[in-house]
Structures are given as C-alpha cells and as structure tokens.
Amino acid sequence: MSILKETYTLSNGVNMPKIGFGTWQIKDGEDAYNAVLTALKNGYRHIDTAQGYGNEKSVGRAVKDSGIPREEVFITSKLESHIKNYDEANEAFEKTLRDLGTTYVDLFIIHAPWPWHDMGKDCAEGNVSAYRALELAYNNKQARAIGVSNFEPVHIQNILDHNTIVPHVNQIGYFIGIDQSETIDFCNQHNIFIEAYSPLGIGYLLENKAIQAMALKYGKSSAQICIRYLLQKGVAPLPKSTHESRMIENAHVDFIIKSEDMTFLDTIKGDPRRWDNID
Ligand code: A2P
C-alpha cells in the first residue's frame, strides 16, 4: 500500500494521512492550483495551507476540480499569526471556509504564538482568546481537529491552563539536524500530535554530505532519507514541491532506515535553512 494511503490517528480518533503536501511559498493562482492538483493526482490526500500563504482559494479550487470526494482529502489551514482575539479569529475562520469553498476543514491551527512581525511577543491572553474561536469551530463540527503551530511548551501550557480542548496537533519546523526534543517530549506527554514542516530544511538539507552518503547507501535520494527519517520518528512530514517528479519521489518512502543509521542521523546538528530567497 502506498504510504500516501496510510494514516496516523489523532487523540480524538480523527485519521490524518501520514504525509501531507505543504503549500507555503507556492504562489496563489496557477502555481498553487497546479501544484495541489498534481499532488492530488499523484495520490496525496493531505494538503496543508494557511491564511498567511494567501493561496487558500487556489487550494480549494484544485481540491474541487480534482473530482476527489471532499471527505477523502484532509485539509489543514491556519489562523494568521497576528490574529489574537476571539471575534477576529471567528471571522477569519469563516473566511477560510469561504476561500477554500468547503463547509469544514480537517484541521485548523493557530499559525504561531506571536505575530511574525513581532516574534517572541507575549500573546498569552490573545492565544487563549483566539483558541476559543477554534474550539467553537470544533464544537460546531466545522473543524474536525484543532491545534497550534510553532508553539513551545510554555505556549501550550498556557492553552492547557485556560482552554478546554487539548490541542490535537502542534505543527513545528522539524528536520534532521534541528533539536525539537523539548517540544516533542512535552507534546507526547499530552497526546499532541507532531507535524513536521520544512522536512527538507526548505531544500538546504539536501546539500548535507552525510545525508547524501546515506542516500547513496540506500539507493534513495537525500529527500527520501529526510522524509523517511521523520516517518520513523512517528511524525507527519509536510514536504512541498512544485515539480511532479519530486512530489512522486517524496512519497516513495516505503523503506526502512536501520536503527544504527537513525542514530547516526540523530548526531547531525545544525539548521541549514537560509532566508535570502524567502519573502
Ligand atoms: P521545488 O518546489 O522547486 O521542487 P521543504 O519541504 O523542506 O520546505 O523544502 C521545499 C524545497 O525543497 C523547495 O524549494 C523544493 O523545490 C525543494 N524540493 C522538494 N522536494 C525535493 C526533492 N525531492 N529534490 C530536490 N528538491 C526538492
């Protein structure tokens, strides 16, 4: 069975395909539409978008035009990082449903604990307030699961202390080399599932010589090693590509990295991401 058909089960019993197709940086319009349509054509059934990516309309159009029944596609979107109050979060959620052209999303998460333009700001109260809007969407069955993204233990503890529904998911930047153990341990303790964005370190991890050597040894590509590593960590990787051949390659990860090689990959340290080409 293709790995694209395999699912993880969230704490509330909702099944989520193990590999998601990321759409960050894929431009709205034909780029995002074609990428999502091509991913769906090649078997992806989990699409990750966000209000902040500006491409929800194209994602929604692609899902519709694919002809795949809505209930067979797992769609995630995210509340913009600067929205930190209940009323605005409710309005923004309704807009997401309109833009995606759907009556529900499978997962809706707070994009970040602080606005991107003011990273590190204390938004404890605002996060509790915004998360209440997510709880309303969940209780109204307009979101099958809810959660957070880029949250560290302190931010999640705040939600646990002041809200009712334990987040089902925390989506974090996670790839070979980055140490996310504190957040992952905390999430595991609370049954909060980890999704891994930028599994290829936005592409830069593929330049790593040790990963390249391991890819050669397994007869796989570096991207496949990076994605398989995360699957063996029990998390959901969200690779993205605008090239069909790479979408296919990134989903052919039904091989096993031996435990000693996993241990070796764990010793790689450092975040290779560069931000020069990111707008
Ligand atoms: P492209 O869209 O031109 O294929 P991440 O998922 O970690 O954010 O990485 C995304 C980046 O990695 C994109 O720039 C994408 O480029 C590139 N990429 C995705 N899959 C592959 C692959 N299999 N081989 C090489 N580069 C890839």
Coordinates of N, CA, C and O in Angstrom, one line a residue, residues 62-217:
A62 N -8.5 23.6 -6.6 CA -7.8 22.4 -7.0 C -8.5 21.1 -6.4 O -8.7 20.1 -7.1
V63 N -8.8 21.2 -5.1 CA -9.5 20.1 -4.5 C -10.8 19.8 -5.2 O -11.1 18.6 -5.5
K64 N -11.5 20.8 -5.4 CA -12.8 20.6 -6.1 C -12.6 20.0 -7.5 O -13.3 19.0 -7.9
D65 N -11.7 20.7 -8.3 CA -11.5 20.2 -9.7 C -10.9 18.8 -9.8 O -11.0 18.2 -10.8
S66 N -10.3 18.4 -8.7 CA -9.7 17.0 -8.7 C -10.7 15.9 -8.9 O -10.4 14.8 -9.3
G67 N -11.9 16.3 -8.5 CA -13.0 15.3 -8.5 C -13.0 14.3 -7.4 O -13.8 13.4 -7.3
I68 N -12.0 14.4 -6.5 CA -11.9 13.5 -5.4 C -12.9 13.9 -4.3 O -13.0 15.1 -4.0
P69 N -13.7 13.0 -3.8 CA -14.7 13.4 -2.8 C -14.0 14.2 -1.7 O -12.9 13.8 -1.2
R70 N -14.7 15.2 -1.2 CA -14.1 16.1 -0.2 C -13.7 15.3 1.0 O -12.6 15.6 1.6
E71 N -14.5 14.3 1.4 CA -14.1 13.6 2.7 C -12.9 12.7 2.5 O -12.4 12.2 3.5
E72 N -12.4 12.6 1.3 CA -11.2 11.8 1.1 C -9.9 12.7 1.1 O -8.8 12.2 1.0
V73 N -10.1 14.0 1.3 CA -8.9 14.9 1.3 C -8.9 15.5 2.7 O -9.9 16.1 3.2
F74 N -7.7 15.5 3.3 CA -7.5 16.1 4.6 C -6.9 17.5 4.4 O -5.8 17.6 3.9
I75 N -7.7 18.5 4.8 CA -7.2 19.9 4.5 C -7.0 20.6 5.9 O -7.8 20.6 6.7
T76 N -5.8 21.1 5.9 CA -5.4 21.9 7.1 C -5.3 23.4 6.7 O -4.7 23.7 5.6
S77 N -5.8 24.3 7.5 CA -5.4 25.7 7.3 C -5.1 26.3 8.7 O -5.2 25.6 9.7
K78 N -4.6 27.5 8.7 CA -4.0 28.1 9.9 C -4.5 29.6 10.1 O -4.5 30.3 9.1
L79 N -4.8 29.9 11.3 CA -5.2 31.3 11.6 C -3.9 32.2 11.5 O -2.9 31.9 12.1
E80 N -4.1 33.3 10.9 CA -3.0 34.2 10.7 C -2.3 34.6 12.0 O -3.0 34.7 13.1
S81 N -1.0 34.7 12.0 CA -0.3 34.8 13.3 C -0.6 36.0 14.1 O -0.4 36.1 15.3
H82 N -1.1 37.1 13.4 CA -1.3 38.4 14.2 C -2.7 38.4 14.8 O -3.0 39.3 15.6
I83 N -3.6 37.4 14.4 CA -5.0 37.5 15.0 C -5.0 36.8 16.3 O -4.9 35.6 16.5
K84 N -5.2 37.7 17.3 CA -5.1 37.2 18.7 C -6.4 37.5 19.5 O -6.3 37.9 20.7
N85 N -7.5 37.6 18.9 CA -8.7 37.7 19.7 C -9.9 36.9 19.0 O -9.9 36.6 17.8
Y86 N -10.9 36.6 19.9 CA -11.9 35.7 19.6 C -12.7 36.1 18.3 O -12.9 35.3 17.4
D87 N -13.2 37.4 18.3 CA -14.1 37.8 17.2 C -13.4 37.8 15.9 O -13.9 37.3 14.9
E88 N -12.2 38.3 15.9 CA -11.4 38.3 14.6 C -11.1 36.9 14.2 O -11.0 36.6 13.0
A89 N -10.8 36.1 15.1 CA -10.4 34.7 14.8 C -11.7 34.0 14.2 O -11.6 33.2 13.2
N90 N -12.9 34.2 14.8 CA -14.1 33.7 14.2 C -14.3 34.1 12.8 O -14.6 33.3 11.9
E91 N -14.1 35.4 12.6 CA -14.3 36.0 11.2 C -13.3 35.4 10.2 O -13.7 35.0 9.1
A92 N -12.1 35.3 10.7 CA -11.0 34.7 9.8 C -11.3 33.3 9.5 O -11.1 32.8 8.3
F93 N -11.8 32.5 10.4 CA -12.1 31.1 10.2 C -13.2 31.0 9.1 O -13.1 30.2 8.2
E94 N -14.3 31.8 9.3 CA -15.3 31.8 8.3 C -14.8 32.1 6.9 O -15.2 31.5 5.9
K95 N -13.9 33.1 6.8 CA -13.3 33.4 5.5 C -12.5 32.2 5.0 O -12.5 32.0 3.7
T96 N -11.8 31.5 5.8 CA -11.1 30.3 5.3 C -12.0 29.3 4.7 O -11.8 28.8 3.6
L97 N -13.2 29.1 5.4 CA -14.2 28.2 4.8 C -14.7 28.7 3.4 O -14.8 27.9 2.5
R98 N -14.9 30.0 3.4 CA -15.4 30.6 2.1 C -14.3 30.4 1.0 O -14.6 30.0 -0.1
D99 N -13.1 30.8 1.4 CA -12.0 30.8 0.4 C -11.7 29.4 -0.1 O -11.4 29.1 -1.3
L100 N -11.7 28.4 0.8 CA -11.5 27.0 0.4 C -12.7 26.4 -0.3 O -12.6 25.3 -0.9
G101 N -13.8 27.1 -0.1 CA -15.1 26.5 -0.7 C -15.5 25.2 -0.1 O -15.9 24.3 -0.8
T102 N -15.4 25.2 1.2 CA -15.8 23.9 1.9 C -16.6 24.3 3.2 O -16.5 25.4 3.6
T103 N -17.3 23.3 3.7 CA -18.1 23.6 4.9 C -17.3 23.2 6.1 O -17.8 23.6 7.2
Y104 N -16.2 22.6 6.0 CA -15.4 22.2 7.2 C -13.9 22.1 6.7 O -13.6 21.8 5.6
V105 N -13.0 22.3 7.7 CA -11.6 21.9 7.5 C -11.3 20.7 8.4 O -12.1 20.4 9.3
D106 N -10.3 19.9 8.0 CA -10.0 18.8 8.8 C -9.2 19.2 10.0 O -9.2 18.5 11.1
L107 N -8.4 20.2 9.8 CA -7.5 20.7 10.9 C -7.4 22.2 10.8 O -7.1 22.7 9.7
F108 N -7.6 22.9 11.9 CA -7.4 24.3 11.9 C -6.5 24.7 13.1 O -6.7 24.2 14.2
I109 N -5.4 25.4 12.9 CA -4.4 25.6 13.9 C -4.0 27.1 14.0 O -4.0 27.8 13.0
I110 N -3.6 27.5 15.2 CA -3.0 28.9 15.3 C -1.6 28.9 14.7 O -0.8 28.0 15.1
H111 N -1.3 29.8 13.8 CA -0.1 29.7 13.0 C 1.2 29.8 13.8 O 2.2 29.2 13.6
A112 N 1.1 30.7 14.8 CA 2.3 31.0 15.6 C 1.9 31.6 16.9 O 0.8 32.2 17.0
P113 N 2.7 31.5 18.0 CA 2.3 32.0 19.3 C 2.4 33.6 19.3 O 1.9 34.2 20.3
W114 N 3.0 34.1 18.3 CA 3.1 35.6 18.2 C 3.0 36.0 16.8 O 3.2 35.2 15.9
P115 N 2.8 37.3 16.5 CA 2.8 37.7 15.1 C 4.2 37.6 14.5 O 5.2 37.8 15.2
W116 N 4.2 37.2 13.2 CA 5.5 37.0 12.6 C 6.4 38.3 12.6 O 7.6 38.3 12.7
H117 N 5.7 39.5 12.6 CA 6.4 40.7 12.6 C 6.9 41.1 14.0 O 7.5 42.1 14.2
D118 N 6.5 40.3 15.0 CA 6.8 40.6 16.4 C 7.1 39.3 17.2 O 6.5 39.1 18.2
M119 N 8.0 38.5 16.6 CA 8.3 37.2 17.2 C 8.8 37.3 18.6 O 9.6 38.2 18.9
G120 N 8.3 36.5 19.5 CA 8.7 36.5 20.9 C 7.8 37.3 21.8 O 7.8 37.2 23.0
K121 N 6.9 38.1 21.2 CA 6.0 38.9 22.0 C 5.1 38.0 22.9 O 4.7 36.9 22.4
D122 N 4.8 38.5 24.0 CA 3.9 37.7 24.9 C 2.5 37.9 24.5 O 1.9 39.0 24.8
C123 N 1.9 36.9 23.9 CA 0.5 36.9 23.5 C -0.4 35.9 24.2 O -1.3 35.3 23.6
A124 N 0.0 35.6 25.5 CA -0.7 34.6 26.2 C -2.2 34.7 26.2 O -2.9 33.8 25.9
E125 N -2.6 35.9 26.6 CA -4.1 36.2 26.6 C -4.7 36.1 25.2 O -5.8 35.5 25.1
G126 N -4.1 36.6 24.3 CA -4.6 36.6 22.9 C -4.7 35.2 22.3 O -5.6 34.8 21.6
N127 N -3.7 34.3 22.7 CA -3.8 33.0 22.2 C -4.9 32.2 22.8 O -5.6 31.4 22.1
V128 N -5.2 32.4 24.1 CA -6.3 31.8 24.7 C -7.6 32.2 24.1 O -8.5 31.4 23.8
S129 N -7.7 33.5 23.8 CA -8.9 34.1 23.2 C -9.1 33.5 21.7 O -10.2 33.1 21.4
A130 N -8.0 33.6 21.0 CA -8.1 33.0 19.6 C -8.4 31.5 19.6 O -9.2 31.1 18.8
Y131 N -7.8 30.8 20.5 CA -8.1 29.4 20.6 C -9.5 29.1 20.9 O -10.0 28.0 20.5
R132 N -10.2 30.0 21.6 CA -11.6 29.8 21.9 C -12.4 29.7 20.6 O -13.4 29.0 20.5
A133 N -12.0 30.5 19.6 CA -12.7 30.5 18.3 C -12.5 29.2 17.6 O -13.4 28.6 17.0
L134 N -11.3 28.6 17.8 CA -11.0 27.3 17.2 C -11.9 26.2 17.9 O -12.4 25.3 17.3
E135 N -12.0 26.4 19.3 CA -12.9 25.4 20.0 C -14.3 25.5 19.5 O -15.0 24.5 19.4
L136 N -14.8 26.7 19.2 CA -16.1 26.9 18.7 C -16.3 26.2 17.4 O -17.2 25.4 17.1
A137 N -15.3 26.4 16.5 CA -15.3 25.7 15.2 C -15.4 24.2 15.4 O -16.1 23.5 14.7
Y138 N -14.6 23.7 16.3 CA -14.5 22.2 16.6 C -15.9 21.8 17.1 O -16.4 20.8 16.6
N139 N -16.4 22.5 18.1 CA -17.7 22.1 18.6 C -18.9 22.1 17.6 O -19.8 21.4 17.7
N140 N -18.7 23.1 16.6 CA -19.7 23.2 15.6 C -19.5 22.2 14.4 O -20.1 22.3 13.4
K141 N -18.4 21.4 14.6 CA -18.1 20.4 13.6 C -17.6 21.1 12.2 O -17.8 20.5 11.2
Q142 N -17.1 22.3 12.4 CA -16.6 22.9 11.2 C -15.1 22.7 11.1 O -14.4 23.1 10.1
A143 N -14.5 22.2 12.1 CA -13.1 21.8 12.1 C -13.0 20.4 12.8 O -13.5 20.3 14.0
R144 N -12.5 19.4 12.1 CA -12.5 18.0 12.7 C -11.4 17.9 13.8 O -11.5 17.0 14.6
A145 N -10.4 18.8 13.7 CA -9.4 18.8 14.8 C -8.8 20.2 14.8 O -9.0 20.9 13.8
I146 N -8.3 20.5 16.0 CA -7.7 21.9 16.1 C -6.4 21.8 16.8 O -6.0 20.8 17.4
G147 N -5.6 22.9 16.7 CA -4.3 22.8 17.3 C -3.5 24.1 17.2 O -4.1 25.2 17.0
V148 N -2.2 23.9 17.2 CA -1.3 25.1 17.2 C -0.1 24.8 16.3 O 0.0 23.7 15.8
S149 N 0.7 25.8 16.1 CA 1.9 25.6 15.3 C 3.0 26.6 15.8 O 2.7 27.7 16.3
N150 N 4.2 26.1 15.8 CA 5.3 26.8 16.3 C 5.2 27.1 17.8 O 5.8 28.1 18.3
F151 N 4.4 26.4 18.5 CA 4.2 26.6 19.9 C 5.3 25.8 20.7 O 5.5 24.6 20.4
E152 N 5.9 26.5 21.7 CA 6.8 25.8 22.6 C 6.0 25.4 23.8 O 4.9 25.9 24.0
P153 N 6.6 24.6 24.7 CA 5.9 24.1 25.9 C 5.2 25.2 26.7 O 4.0 25.1 27.1
V154 N 5.9 26.3 26.8 CA 5.3 27.4 27.6 C 4.0 27.9 27.0 O 3.0 28.2 27.7
H155 N 4.0 28.0 25.7 CA 2.8 28.5 25.0 C 1.6 27.4 25.0 O 0.5 27.8 25.2
I156 N 2.0 26.2 25.0 CA 1.0 25.1 25.0 C 0.4 25.0 26.4 O -0.8 24.9 26.6
Q157 N 1.3 25.1 27.4 CA 0.8 25.1 28.8 C -0.2 26.1 29.1 O -1.2 25.9 29.8
N158 N 0.0 27.3 28.5 CA -1.0 28.4 28.7 C -2.4 28.0 28.1 O -3.4 28.3 28.8
I159 N -2.4 27.3 27.0 CA -3.7 26.8 26.4 C -4.2 25.7 27.4 O -5.4 25.7 27.7
L160 N -3.4 24.8 27.8 CA -3.9 23.7 28.7 C -4.5 24.3 30.0 O -5.5 23.8 30.5
D161 N -3.9 25.4 30.4 CA -4.3 26.0 31.7 C -5.7 26.8 31.5 O -6.4 26.9 32.5
H162 N -5.9 27.4 30.3 CA -7.0 28.3 30.2 C -8.1 27.9 29.2 O -9.1 28.6 29.1
N163 N -7.8 26.9 28.4 CA -8.8 26.5 27.4 C -9.3 25.1 27.8 O -8.9 24.5 28.8
T164 N -10.3 24.6 27.0 CA -10.9 23.3 27.3 C -10.4 22.1 26.6 O -10.2 21.1 27.1
I165 N -10.2 22.4 25.3 CA -9.8 21.2 24.4 C -8.3 21.2 24.2 O -7.6 22.2 23.8
V166 N -7.7 20.1 24.6 CA -6.3 19.9 24.4 C -6.0 19.9 22.9 O -6.7 19.2 22.2
P167 N -5.0 20.7 22.5 CA -4.7 20.8 21.0 C -4.5 19.3 20.5 O -3.8 18.5 21.2
H168 N -5.0 19.1 19.3 CA -4.8 17.7 18.7 C -3.4 17.7 18.1 O -2.8 16.6 17.9
V169 N -2.9 18.8 17.6 CA -1.7 18.9 16.8 C -0.8 20.1 17.2 O -1.4 21.1 17.5
N170 N 0.5 19.9 17.1 CA 1.4 21.1 17.1 C 2.3 20.9 15.8 O 3.0 19.9 15.7
Q171 N 2.2 21.8 14.9 CA 3.0 21.8 13.7 C 4.3 22.6 13.9 O 4.2 23.8 14.1
I172 N 5.4 21.9 13.8 CA 6.7 22.6 14.0 C 7.7 22.4 12.9 O 7.5 21.5 12.1
G173 N 8.6 23.3 12.8 CA 9.7 23.1 11.9 C 10.6 21.9 12.4 O 11.2 22.1 13.5
Y174 N 10.7 20.8 11.7 CA 11.4 19.7 12.3 C 12.0 18.9 11.1 O 11.3 18.6 10.1
F175 N 13.3 18.7 11.2 CA 14.1 18.0 10.1 C 15.4 17.6 10.8 O 15.7 18.0 11.9
I176 N 16.1 16.7 10.0 CA 17.4 16.2 10.5 C 18.3 17.4 10.9 O 18.4 18.3 10.1
G177 N 18.8 17.4 12.1 CA 19.7 18.5 12.5 C 19.2 19.5 13.5 O 19.9 20.0 14.3
I178 N 17.8 19.6 13.5 CA 17.2 20.6 14.4 C 16.8 19.9 15.7 O 16.3 18.8 15.6
D179 N 17.1 20.5 16.8 CA 16.7 19.9 18.1 C 15.3 20.4 18.6 O 15.2 21.5 19.0
Q180 N 14.3 19.5 18.4 CA 13.0 19.9 18.9 C 12.5 19.0 20.0 O 11.4 18.9 20.3
S181 N 13.5 18.4 20.7 CA 13.2 17.3 21.7 C 12.3 17.8 22.8 O 11.4 17.1 23.3
E182 N 12.6 19.0 23.3 CA 11.8 19.6 24.4 C 10.3 19.7 24.1 O 9.4 19.2 24.8
T183 N 10.1 20.3 22.9 CA 8.7 20.4 22.5 C 8.0 19.1 22.2 O 6.9 18.8 22.5
I184 N 8.8 18.2 21.5 CA 8.2 16.9 21.2 C 7.9 16.1 22.4 O 6.8 15.5 22.6
D185 N 8.8 16.1 23.4 CA 8.6 15.4 24.7 C 7.3 15.9 25.3 O 6.5 15.1 25.8
F186 N 7.2 17.2 25.4 CA 6.1 17.8 26.0 C 4.8 17.4 25.3 O 3.8 17.1 25.9
C187 N 4.8 17.5 24.0 CA 3.6 17.1 23.2 C 3.3 15.7 23.4 O 2.1 15.3 23.5
N188 N 4.3 14.8 23.4 CA 4.0 13.4 23.6 C 3.3 13.2 25.0 O 2.4 12.4 25.1
Q189 N 3.7 13.9 26.0 CA 3.1 13.7 27.3 C 1.6 14.1 27.3 O 0.9 13.6 28.1
H190 N 1.3 15.0 26.4 CA -0.1 15.5 26.4 C -0.9 15.0 25.2 O -2.0 15.5 24.9
N191 N -0.3 14.0 24.5 CA -1.0 13.4 23.3 C -1.3 14.4 22.2 O -2.4 14.3 21.6
I192 N -0.4 15.3 22.0 CA -0.5 16.3 21.0 C 0.4 15.8 19.8 O 1.6 15.7 20.0
F193 N -0.2 15.6 18.7 CA 0.5 15.0 17.6 C 1.4 16.0 16.9 O 1.0 17.2 16.7
I194 N 2.6 15.6 16.5 CA 3.6 16.5 15.9 C 3.5 16.3 14.3 O 3.6 15.2 13.8
E195 N 3.4 17.5 13.7 CA 3.6 17.6 12.2 C 4.9 18.3 12.0 O 5.1 19.3 12.7
A196 N 5.6 17.9 10.9 CA 6.9 18.5 10.7 C 6.9 19.3 9.4 O 6.8 18.7 8.3
Y197 N 6.9 20.6 9.5 CA 7.1 21.4 8.3 C 8.6 21.6 7.9 O 9.4 21.3 8.8
S198 N 8.8 21.9 6.7 CA 10.2 22.0 6.2 C 11.0 20.8 6.4 O 12.1 20.8 6.9
P199 N 10.5 19.6 6.1 CA 11.2 18.4 6.3 C 12.6 18.3 5.6 O 13.4 17.5 6.0
L200 N 12.7 19.1 4.5 CA 13.9 19.1 3.8 C 14.8 20.4 4.1 O 15.7 20.8 3.4
G201 N 14.4 21.0 5.2 CA 15.1 22.3 5.6 C 14.9 23.3 4.5 O 15.9 24.0 4.2
I202 N 13.7 23.4 4.0 CA 13.4 24.2 2.8 C 14.4 24.0 1.6 O 14.7 24.9 0.9
G203 N 14.8 22.8 1.6 CA 15.6 22.3 0.4 C 17.1 22.3 0.8 O 17.9 21.5 0.2
Y204 N 17.6 23.1 1.7 CA 19.0 23.2 2.0 C 19.6 22.0 2.7 O 20.8 21.8 2.6
L205 N 18.8 21.2 3.3 CA 19.3 20.0 4.0 C 19.8 19.0 2.9 O 20.7 18.1 3.3
L206 N 19.3 19.1 1.7 CA 19.7 18.2 0.7 C 21.2 18.4 0.3 O 21.8 17.5 -0.4
E207 N 21.8 19.5 0.7 CA 23.2 19.7 0.4 C 24.1 19.0 1.4 O 25.3 19.0 1.3
N208 N 23.5 18.4 2.5 CA 24.3 17.8 3.5 C 25.0 16.6 3.0 O 24.4 15.6 2.5
K209 N 26.3 16.5 3.2 CA 27.1 15.4 2.6 C 26.9 14.1 3.3 O 26.8 13.1 2.7
A210 N 26.6 14.1 4.6 CA 26.4 12.9 5.3 C 25.0 12.3 4.9 O 24.9 11.0 4.7
I211 N 24.1 13.1 4.7 CA 22.8 12.6 4.2 C 22.9 12.1 2.8 O 22.3 11.1 2.4
Q212 N 23.7 12.8 2.0 CA 23.9 12.4 0.6 C 24.6 11.0 0.6 O 24.2 10.1 -0.2
A213 N 25.5 10.8 1.5 CA 26.2 9.5 1.5 C 25.2 8.4 1.9 O 25.3 7.3 1.4
M214 N 24.4 8.7 2.9 CA 23.4 7.7 3.3 C 22.4 7.4 2.2 O 22.0 6.2 2.0
A215 N 22.0 8.4 1.5 CA 21.1 8.2 0.3 C 21.7 7.3 -0.7 O 21.1 6.3 -1.1
L216 N 23.0 7.4 -0.9 CA 23.7 6.6 -1.9 C 23.7 5.1 -1.4 O 23.4 4.2 -2.1
K217 N 23.9 5.0 -0.1 CA 24.0 3.6 0.5 C 22.6 2.9 0.4 O 22.6 1.7 0.1

